[in-house]
mmCIF file of N, CA, C and O in Angstrom:
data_model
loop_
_atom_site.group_PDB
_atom_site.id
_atom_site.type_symbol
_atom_site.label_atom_id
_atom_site.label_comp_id
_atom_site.label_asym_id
_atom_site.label_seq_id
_atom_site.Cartn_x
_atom_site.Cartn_y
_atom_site.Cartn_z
ATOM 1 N N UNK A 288 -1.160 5.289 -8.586
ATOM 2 C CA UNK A 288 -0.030 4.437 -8.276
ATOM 3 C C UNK A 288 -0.364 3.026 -8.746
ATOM 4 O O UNK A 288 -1.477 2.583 -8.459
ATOM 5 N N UNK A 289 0.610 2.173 -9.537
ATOM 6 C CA UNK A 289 0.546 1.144 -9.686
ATOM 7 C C UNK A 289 1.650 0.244 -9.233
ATOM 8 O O UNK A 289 2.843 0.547 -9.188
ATOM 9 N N UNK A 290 0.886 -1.369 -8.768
ATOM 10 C CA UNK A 290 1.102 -2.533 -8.292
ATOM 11 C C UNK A 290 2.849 -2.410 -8.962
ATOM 12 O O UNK A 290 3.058 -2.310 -10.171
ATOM 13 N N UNK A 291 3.883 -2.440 -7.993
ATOM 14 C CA UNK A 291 4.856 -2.719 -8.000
ATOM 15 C C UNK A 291 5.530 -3.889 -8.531
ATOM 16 O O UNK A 291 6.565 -4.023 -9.185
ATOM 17 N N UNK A 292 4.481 -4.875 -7.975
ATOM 18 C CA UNK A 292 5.144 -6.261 -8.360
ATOM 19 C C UNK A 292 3.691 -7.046 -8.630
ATOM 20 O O UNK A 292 2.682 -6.346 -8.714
ATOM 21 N N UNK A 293 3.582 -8.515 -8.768
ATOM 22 C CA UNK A 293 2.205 -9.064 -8.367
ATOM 23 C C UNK A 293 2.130 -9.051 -7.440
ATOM 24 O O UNK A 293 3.065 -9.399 -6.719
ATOM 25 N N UNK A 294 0.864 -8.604 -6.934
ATOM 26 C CA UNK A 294 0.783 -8.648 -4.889
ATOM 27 C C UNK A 294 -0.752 -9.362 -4.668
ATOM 28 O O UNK A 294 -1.580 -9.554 -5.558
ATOM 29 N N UNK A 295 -0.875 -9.663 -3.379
ATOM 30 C CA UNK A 295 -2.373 -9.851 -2.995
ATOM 31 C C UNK A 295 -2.118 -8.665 -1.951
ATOM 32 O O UNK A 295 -1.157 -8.269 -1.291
ATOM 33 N N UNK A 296 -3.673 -8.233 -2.156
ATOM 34 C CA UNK A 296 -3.871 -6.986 -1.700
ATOM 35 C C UNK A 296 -4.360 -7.409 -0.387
ATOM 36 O O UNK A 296 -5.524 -7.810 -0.413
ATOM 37 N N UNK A 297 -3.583 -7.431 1.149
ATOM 38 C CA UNK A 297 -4.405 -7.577 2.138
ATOM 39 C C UNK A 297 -5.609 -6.210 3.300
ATOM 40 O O UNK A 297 -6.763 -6.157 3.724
ATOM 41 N N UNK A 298 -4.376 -5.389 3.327
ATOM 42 C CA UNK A 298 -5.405 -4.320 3.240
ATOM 43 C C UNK A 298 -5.682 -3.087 2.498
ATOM 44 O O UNK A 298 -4.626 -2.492 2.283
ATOM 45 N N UNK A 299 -6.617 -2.532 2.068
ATOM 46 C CA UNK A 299 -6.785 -1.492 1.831
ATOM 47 C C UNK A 299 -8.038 -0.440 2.085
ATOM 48 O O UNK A 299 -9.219 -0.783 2.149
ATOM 49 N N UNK A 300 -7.611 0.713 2.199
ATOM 50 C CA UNK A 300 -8.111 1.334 3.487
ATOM 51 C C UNK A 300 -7.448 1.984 4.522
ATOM 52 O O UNK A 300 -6.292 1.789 4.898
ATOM 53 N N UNK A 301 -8.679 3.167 5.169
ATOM 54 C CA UNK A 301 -8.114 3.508 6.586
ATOM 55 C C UNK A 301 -6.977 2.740 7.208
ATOM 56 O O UNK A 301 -7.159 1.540 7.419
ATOM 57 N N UNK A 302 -5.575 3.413 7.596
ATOM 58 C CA UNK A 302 -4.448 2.661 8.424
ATOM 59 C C UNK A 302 -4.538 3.280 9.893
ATOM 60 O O UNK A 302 -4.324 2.501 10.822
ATOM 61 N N UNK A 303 -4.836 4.608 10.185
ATOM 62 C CA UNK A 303 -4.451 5.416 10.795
ATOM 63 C C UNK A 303 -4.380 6.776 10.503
ATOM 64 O O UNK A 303 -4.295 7.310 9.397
ATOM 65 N N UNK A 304 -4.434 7.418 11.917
ATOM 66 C CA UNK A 304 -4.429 8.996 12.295
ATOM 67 C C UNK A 304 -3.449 9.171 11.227
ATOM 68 O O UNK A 304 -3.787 9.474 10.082
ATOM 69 N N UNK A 305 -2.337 8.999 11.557
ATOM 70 C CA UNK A 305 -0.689 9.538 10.877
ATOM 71 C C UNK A 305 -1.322 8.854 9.466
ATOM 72 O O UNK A 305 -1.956 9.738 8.888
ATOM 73 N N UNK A 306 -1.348 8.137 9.042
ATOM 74 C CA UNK A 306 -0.913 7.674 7.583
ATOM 75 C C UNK A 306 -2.479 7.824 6.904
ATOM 76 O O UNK A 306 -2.180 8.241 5.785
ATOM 77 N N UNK A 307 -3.698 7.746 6.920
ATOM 78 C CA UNK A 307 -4.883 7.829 6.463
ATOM 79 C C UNK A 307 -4.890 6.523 5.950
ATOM 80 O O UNK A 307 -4.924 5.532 6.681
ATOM 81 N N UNK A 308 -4.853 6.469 4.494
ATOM 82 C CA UNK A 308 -5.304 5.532 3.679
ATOM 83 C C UNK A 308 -4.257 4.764 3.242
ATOM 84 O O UNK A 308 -3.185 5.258 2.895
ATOM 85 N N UNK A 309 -4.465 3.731 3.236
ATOM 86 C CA UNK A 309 -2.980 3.137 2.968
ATOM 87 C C UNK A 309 -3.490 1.656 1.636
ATOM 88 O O UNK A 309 -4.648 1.300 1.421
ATOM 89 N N UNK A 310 -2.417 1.163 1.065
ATOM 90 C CA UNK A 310 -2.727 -0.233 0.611
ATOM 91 C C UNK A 310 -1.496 -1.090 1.252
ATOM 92 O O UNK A 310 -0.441 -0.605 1.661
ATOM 93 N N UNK A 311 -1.729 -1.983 1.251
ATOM 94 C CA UNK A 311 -0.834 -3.051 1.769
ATOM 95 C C UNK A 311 -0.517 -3.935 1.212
ATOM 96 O O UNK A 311 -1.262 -4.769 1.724
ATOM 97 N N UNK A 312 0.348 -4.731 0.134
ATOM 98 C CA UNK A 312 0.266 -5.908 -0.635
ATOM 99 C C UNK A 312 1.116 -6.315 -0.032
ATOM 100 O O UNK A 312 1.907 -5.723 0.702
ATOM 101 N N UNK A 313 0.966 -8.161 -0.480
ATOM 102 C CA UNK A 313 2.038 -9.163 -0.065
ATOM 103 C C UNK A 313 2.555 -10.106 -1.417
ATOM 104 O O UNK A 313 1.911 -10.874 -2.131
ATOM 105 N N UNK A 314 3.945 -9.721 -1.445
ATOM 106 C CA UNK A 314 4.728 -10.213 -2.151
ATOM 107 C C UNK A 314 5.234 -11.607 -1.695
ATOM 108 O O UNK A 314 6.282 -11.636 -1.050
ATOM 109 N N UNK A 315 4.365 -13.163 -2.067
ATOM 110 C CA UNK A 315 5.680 -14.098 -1.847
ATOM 111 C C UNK A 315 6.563 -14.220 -2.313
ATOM 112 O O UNK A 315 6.961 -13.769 -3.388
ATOM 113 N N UNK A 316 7.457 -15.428 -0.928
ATOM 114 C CA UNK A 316 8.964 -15.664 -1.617
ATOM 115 C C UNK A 316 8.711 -16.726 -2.834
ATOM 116 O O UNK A 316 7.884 -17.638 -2.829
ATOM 117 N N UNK A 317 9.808 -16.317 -4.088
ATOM 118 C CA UNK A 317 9.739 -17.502 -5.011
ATOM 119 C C UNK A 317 11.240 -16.882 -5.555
ATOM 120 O O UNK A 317 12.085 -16.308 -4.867
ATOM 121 N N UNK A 318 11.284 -17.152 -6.842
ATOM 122 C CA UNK A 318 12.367 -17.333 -7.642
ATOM 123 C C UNK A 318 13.419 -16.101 -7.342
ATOM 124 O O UNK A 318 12.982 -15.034 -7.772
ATOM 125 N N UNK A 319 14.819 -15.995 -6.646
ATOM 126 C CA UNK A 319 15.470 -15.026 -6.801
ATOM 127 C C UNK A 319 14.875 -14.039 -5.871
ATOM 128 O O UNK A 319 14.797 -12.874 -6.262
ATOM 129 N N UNK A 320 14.483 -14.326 -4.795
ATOM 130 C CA UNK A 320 13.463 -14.012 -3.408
ATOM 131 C C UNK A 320 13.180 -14.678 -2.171
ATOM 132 O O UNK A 320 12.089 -15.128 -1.821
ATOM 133 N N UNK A 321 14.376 -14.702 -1.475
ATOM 134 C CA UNK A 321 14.089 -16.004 -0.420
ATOM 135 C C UNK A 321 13.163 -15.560 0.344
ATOM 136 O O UNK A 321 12.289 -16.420 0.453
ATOM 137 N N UNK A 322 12.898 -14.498 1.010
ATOM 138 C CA UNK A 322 11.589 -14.263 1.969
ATOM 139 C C UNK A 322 10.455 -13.150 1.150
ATOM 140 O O UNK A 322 10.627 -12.354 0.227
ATOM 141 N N UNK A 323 9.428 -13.464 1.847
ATOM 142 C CA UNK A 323 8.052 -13.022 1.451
ATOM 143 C C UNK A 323 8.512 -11.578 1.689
ATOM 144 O O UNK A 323 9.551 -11.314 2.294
ATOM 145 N N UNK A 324 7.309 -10.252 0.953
ATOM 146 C CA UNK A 324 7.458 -9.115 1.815
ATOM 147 C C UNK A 324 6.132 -8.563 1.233
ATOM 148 O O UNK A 324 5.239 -8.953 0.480
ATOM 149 N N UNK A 325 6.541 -7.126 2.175
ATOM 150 C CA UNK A 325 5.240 -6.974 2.037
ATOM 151 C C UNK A 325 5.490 -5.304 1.333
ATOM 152 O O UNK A 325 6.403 -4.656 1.844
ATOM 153 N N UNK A 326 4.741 -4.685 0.264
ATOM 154 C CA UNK A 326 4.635 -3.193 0.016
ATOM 155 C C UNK A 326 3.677 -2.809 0.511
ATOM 156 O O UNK A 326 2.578 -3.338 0.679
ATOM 157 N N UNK A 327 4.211 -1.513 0.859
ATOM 158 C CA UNK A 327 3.194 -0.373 1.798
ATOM 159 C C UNK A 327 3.181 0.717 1.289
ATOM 160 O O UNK A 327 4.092 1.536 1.166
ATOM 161 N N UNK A 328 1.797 0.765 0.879
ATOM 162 C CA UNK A 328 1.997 2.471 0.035
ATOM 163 C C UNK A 328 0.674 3.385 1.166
ATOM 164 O O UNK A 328 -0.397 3.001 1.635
ATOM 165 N N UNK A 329 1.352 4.570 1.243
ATOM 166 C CA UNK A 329 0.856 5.288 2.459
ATOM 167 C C UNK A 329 0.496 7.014 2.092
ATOM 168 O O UNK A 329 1.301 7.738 1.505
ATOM 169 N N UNK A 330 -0.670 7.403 2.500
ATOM 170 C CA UNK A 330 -0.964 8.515 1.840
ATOM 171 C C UNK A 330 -1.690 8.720 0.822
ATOM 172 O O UNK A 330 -1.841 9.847 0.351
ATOM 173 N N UNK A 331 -2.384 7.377 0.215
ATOM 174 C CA UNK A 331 -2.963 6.763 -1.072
ATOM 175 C C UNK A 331 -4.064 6.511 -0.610
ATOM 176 O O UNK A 331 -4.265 5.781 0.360
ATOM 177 N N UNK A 332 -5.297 7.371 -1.570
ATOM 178 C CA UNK A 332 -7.092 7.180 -1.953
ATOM 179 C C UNK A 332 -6.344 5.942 -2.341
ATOM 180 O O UNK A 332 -5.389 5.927 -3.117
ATOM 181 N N UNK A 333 -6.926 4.777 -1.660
ATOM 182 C CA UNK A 333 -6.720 3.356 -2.036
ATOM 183 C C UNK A 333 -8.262 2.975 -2.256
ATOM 184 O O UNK A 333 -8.681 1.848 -1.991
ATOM 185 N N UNK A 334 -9.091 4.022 -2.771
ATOM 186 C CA UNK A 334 -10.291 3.348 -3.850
ATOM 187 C C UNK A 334 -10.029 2.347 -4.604
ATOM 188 O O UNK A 334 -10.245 1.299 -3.996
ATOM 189 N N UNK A 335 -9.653 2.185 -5.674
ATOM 190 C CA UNK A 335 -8.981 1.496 -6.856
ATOM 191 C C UNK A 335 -8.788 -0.155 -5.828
ATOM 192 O O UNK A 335 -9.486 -1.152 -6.017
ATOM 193 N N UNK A 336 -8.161 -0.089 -5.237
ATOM 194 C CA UNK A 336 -7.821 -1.022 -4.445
ATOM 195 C C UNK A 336 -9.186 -1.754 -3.238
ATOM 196 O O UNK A 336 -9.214 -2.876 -2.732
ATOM 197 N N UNK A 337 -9.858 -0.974 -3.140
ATOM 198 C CA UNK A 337 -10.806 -1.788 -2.233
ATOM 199 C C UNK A 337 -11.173 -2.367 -2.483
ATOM 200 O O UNK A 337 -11.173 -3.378 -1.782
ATOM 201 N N UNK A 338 -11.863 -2.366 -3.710
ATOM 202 C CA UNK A 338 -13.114 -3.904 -4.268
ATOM 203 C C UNK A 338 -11.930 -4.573 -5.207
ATOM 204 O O UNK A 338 -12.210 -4.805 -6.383
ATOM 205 N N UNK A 339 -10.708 -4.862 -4.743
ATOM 206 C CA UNK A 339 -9.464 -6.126 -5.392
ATOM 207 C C UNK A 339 -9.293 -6.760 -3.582
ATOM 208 O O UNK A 339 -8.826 -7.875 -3.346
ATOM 209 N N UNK A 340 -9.848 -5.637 -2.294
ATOM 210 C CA UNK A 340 -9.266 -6.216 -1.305
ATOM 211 C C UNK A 340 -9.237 -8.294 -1.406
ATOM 212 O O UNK A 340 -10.248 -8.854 -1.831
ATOM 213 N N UNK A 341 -7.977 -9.157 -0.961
ATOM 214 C CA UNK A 341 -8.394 -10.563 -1.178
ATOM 215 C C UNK A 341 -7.999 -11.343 -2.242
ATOM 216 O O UNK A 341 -8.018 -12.550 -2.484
ATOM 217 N N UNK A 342 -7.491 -9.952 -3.044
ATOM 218 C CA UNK A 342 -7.001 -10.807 -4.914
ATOM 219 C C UNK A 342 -6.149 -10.384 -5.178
ATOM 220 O O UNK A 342 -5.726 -9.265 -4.885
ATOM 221 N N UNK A 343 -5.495 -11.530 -6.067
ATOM 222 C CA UNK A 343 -4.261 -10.902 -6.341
ATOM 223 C C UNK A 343 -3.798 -10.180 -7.627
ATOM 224 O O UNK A 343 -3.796 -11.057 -8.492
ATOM 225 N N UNK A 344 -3.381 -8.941 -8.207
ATOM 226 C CA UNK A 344 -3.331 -8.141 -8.444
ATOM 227 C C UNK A 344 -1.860 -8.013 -9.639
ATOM 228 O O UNK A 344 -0.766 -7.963 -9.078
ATOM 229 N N UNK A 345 -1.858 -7.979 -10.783
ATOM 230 C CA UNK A 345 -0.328 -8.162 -11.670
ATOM 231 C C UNK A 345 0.230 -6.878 -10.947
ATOM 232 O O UNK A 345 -0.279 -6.356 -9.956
ATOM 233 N N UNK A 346 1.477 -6.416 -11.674
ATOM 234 C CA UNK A 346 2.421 -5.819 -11.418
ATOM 235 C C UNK A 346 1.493 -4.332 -12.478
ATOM 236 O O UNK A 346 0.906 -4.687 -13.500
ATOM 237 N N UNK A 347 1.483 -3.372 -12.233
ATOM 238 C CA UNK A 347 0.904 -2.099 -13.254
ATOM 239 C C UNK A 347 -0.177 -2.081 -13.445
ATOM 240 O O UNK A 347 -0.517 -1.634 -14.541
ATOM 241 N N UNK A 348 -1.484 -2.650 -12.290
ATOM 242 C CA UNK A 348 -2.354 -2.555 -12.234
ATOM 243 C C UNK A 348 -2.592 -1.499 -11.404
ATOM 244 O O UNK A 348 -1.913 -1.229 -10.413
ATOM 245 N N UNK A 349 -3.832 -0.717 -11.912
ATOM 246 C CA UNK A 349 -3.547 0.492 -10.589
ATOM 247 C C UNK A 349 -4.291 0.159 -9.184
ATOM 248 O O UNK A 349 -5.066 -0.753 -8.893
ATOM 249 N N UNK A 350 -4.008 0.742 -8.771
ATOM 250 C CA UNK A 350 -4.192 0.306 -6.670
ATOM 251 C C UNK A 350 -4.770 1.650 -5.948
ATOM 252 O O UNK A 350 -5.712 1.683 -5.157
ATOM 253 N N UNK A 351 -4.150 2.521 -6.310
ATOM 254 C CA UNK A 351 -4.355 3.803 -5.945
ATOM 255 C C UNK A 351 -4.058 4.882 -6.533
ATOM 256 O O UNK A 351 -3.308 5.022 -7.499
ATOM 257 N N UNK A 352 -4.872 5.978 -5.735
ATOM 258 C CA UNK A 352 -4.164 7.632 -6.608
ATOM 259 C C UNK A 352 -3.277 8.245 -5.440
ATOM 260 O O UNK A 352 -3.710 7.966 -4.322
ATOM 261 N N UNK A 353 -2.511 8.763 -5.456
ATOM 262 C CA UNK A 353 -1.511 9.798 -4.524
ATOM 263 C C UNK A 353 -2.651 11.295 -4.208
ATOM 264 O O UNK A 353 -3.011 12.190 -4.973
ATOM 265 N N UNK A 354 -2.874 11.106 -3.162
ATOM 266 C CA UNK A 354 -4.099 11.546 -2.569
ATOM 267 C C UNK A 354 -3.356 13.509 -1.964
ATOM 268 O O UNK A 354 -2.326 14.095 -1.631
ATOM 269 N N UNK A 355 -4.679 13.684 -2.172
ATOM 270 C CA UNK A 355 -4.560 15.013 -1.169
ATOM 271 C C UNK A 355 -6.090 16.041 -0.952
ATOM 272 O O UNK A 355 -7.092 16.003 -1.666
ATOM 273 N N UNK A 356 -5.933 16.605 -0.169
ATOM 274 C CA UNK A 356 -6.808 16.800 0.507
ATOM 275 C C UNK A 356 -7.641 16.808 1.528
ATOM 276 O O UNK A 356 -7.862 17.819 2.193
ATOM 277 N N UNK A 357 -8.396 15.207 1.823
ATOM 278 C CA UNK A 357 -8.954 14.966 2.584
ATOM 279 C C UNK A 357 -8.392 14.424 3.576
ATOM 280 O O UNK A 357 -7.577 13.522 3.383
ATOM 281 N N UNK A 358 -8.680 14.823 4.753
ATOM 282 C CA UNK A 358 -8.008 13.882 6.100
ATOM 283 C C UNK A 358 -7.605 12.908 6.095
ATOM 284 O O UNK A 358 -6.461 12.477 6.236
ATOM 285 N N UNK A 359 -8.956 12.264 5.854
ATOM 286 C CA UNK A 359 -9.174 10.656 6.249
ATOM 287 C C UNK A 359 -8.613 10.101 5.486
ATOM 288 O O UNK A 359 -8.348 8.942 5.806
ATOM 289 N N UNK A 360 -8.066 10.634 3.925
ATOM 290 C CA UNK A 360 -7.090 9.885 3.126
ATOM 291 C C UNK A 360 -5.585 9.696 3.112
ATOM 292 O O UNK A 360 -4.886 8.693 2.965
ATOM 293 N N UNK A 361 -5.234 11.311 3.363
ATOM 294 C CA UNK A 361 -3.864 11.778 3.236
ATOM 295 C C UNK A 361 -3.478 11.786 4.960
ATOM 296 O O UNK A 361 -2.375 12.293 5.162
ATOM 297 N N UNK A 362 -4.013 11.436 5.899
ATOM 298 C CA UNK A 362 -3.734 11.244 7.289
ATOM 299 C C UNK A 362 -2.939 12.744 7.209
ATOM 300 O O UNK A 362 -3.226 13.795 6.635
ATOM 301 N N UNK A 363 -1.985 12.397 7.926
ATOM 302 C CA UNK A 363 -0.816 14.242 8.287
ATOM 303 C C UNK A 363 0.016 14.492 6.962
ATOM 304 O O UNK A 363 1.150 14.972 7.000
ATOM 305 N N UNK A 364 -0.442 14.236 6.123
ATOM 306 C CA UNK A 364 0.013 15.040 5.300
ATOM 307 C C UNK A 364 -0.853 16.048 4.564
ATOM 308 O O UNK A 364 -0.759 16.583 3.459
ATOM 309 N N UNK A 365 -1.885 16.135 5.732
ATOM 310 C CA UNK A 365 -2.543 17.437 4.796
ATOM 311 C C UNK A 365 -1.977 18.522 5.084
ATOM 312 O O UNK A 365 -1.181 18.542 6.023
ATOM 313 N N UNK A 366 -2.283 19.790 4.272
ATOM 314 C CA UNK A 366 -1.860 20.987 4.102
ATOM 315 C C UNK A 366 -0.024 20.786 3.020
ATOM 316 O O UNK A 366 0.681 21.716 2.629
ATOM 317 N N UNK A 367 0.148 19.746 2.895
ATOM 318 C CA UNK A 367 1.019 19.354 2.269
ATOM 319 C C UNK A 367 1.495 19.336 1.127
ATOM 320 O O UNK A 367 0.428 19.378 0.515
ATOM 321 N N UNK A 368 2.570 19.295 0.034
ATOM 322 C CA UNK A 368 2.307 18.642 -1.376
ATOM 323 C C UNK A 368 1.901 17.334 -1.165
ATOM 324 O O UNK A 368 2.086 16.691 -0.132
ATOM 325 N N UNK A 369 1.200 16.862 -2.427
ATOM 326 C CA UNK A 369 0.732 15.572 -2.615
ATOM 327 C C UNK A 369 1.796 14.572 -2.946
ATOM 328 O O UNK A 369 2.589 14.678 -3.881
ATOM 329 N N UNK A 370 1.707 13.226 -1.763
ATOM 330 C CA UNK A 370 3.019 12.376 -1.963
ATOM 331 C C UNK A 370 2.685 11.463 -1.391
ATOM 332 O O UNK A 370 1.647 11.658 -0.759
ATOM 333 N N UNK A 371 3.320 9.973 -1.261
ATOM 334 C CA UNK A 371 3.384 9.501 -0.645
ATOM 335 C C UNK A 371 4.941 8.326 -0.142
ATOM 336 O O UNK A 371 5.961 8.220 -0.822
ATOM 337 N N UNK A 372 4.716 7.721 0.963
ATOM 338 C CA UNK A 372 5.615 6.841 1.740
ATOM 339 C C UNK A 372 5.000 5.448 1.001
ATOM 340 O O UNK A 372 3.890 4.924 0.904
ATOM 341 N N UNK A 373 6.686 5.092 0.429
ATOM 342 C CA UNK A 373 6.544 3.863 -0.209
ATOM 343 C C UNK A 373 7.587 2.635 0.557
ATOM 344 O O UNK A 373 8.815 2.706 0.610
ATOM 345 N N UNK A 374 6.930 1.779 0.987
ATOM 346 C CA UNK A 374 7.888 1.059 1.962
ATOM 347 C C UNK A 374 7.664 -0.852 1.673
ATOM 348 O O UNK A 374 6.704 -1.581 1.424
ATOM 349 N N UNK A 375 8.743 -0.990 1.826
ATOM 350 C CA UNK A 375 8.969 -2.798 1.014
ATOM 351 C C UNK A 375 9.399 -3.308 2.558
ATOM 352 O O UNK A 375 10.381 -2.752 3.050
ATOM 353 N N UNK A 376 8.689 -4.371 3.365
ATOM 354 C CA UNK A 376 9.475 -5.397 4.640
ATOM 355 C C UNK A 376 9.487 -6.262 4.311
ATOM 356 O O UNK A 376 8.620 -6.735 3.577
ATOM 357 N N UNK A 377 10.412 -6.801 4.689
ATOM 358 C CA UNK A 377 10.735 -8.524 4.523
ATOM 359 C C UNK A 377 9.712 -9.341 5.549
ATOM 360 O O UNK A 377 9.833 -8.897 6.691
ATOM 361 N N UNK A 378 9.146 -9.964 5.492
ATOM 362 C CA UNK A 378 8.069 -10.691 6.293
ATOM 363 C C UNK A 378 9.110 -11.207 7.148
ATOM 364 O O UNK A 378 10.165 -11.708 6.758
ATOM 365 N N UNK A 379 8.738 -11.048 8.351
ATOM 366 C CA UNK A 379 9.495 -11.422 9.658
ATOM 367 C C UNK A 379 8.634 -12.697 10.738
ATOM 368 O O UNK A 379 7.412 -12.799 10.847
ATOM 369 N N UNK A 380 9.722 -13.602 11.472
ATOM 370 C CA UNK A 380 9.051 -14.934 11.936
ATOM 371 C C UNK A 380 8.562 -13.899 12.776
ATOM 372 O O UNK A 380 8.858 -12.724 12.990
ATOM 373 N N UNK A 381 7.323 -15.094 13.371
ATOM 374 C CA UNK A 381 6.493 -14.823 15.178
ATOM 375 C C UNK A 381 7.271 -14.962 16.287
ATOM 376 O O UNK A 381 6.785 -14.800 17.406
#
């Protein structure tokens, strides 16, 4: 899987039971984008992505592979086809 947009990569890594491995980038707001957001890619060996954790990252750089197999990567989607949950939030106030 590759970087959607330019992002800084804040996490990547273990998310959770349900989701395993996840990456997390943050998209700021700028041109034709009033609020920040954030992509969430879920279900993803986010190898590729660990040693970028902190940097920021162009758009078609790769981040991750669409995982399967292992637990700890693919969280509940094992026994599954290989896929993952791709999700964009708008950064929300405190």
């Amino acid at each position: 899987m590759f970087a959607p947009a330019t992002i800084l990569i804040v996490h990547a890594g273990y998310l959770g039971k349900t989701a395993g491995e996840a990456v997390v980038g943050f998209v700021p707001a700028g041109s034709g984008q009033p609020k920040a957001r954030y992509v969430v890619l879920v279900h993803i060996d986010a190898g590729p992505a660990k040693e970028k954790r902190g940097q920021v990252v162009d758009a078609g750089s790769l981040v991750g592979v669409i995982a399967a197999g292992d637990e700890a990567v693919v969280g509940n989607a094992l026994g599954r086809p290989p896929h993952l949950h791709f999700v964009i939030r708008e950064e929300q106030a405190d």
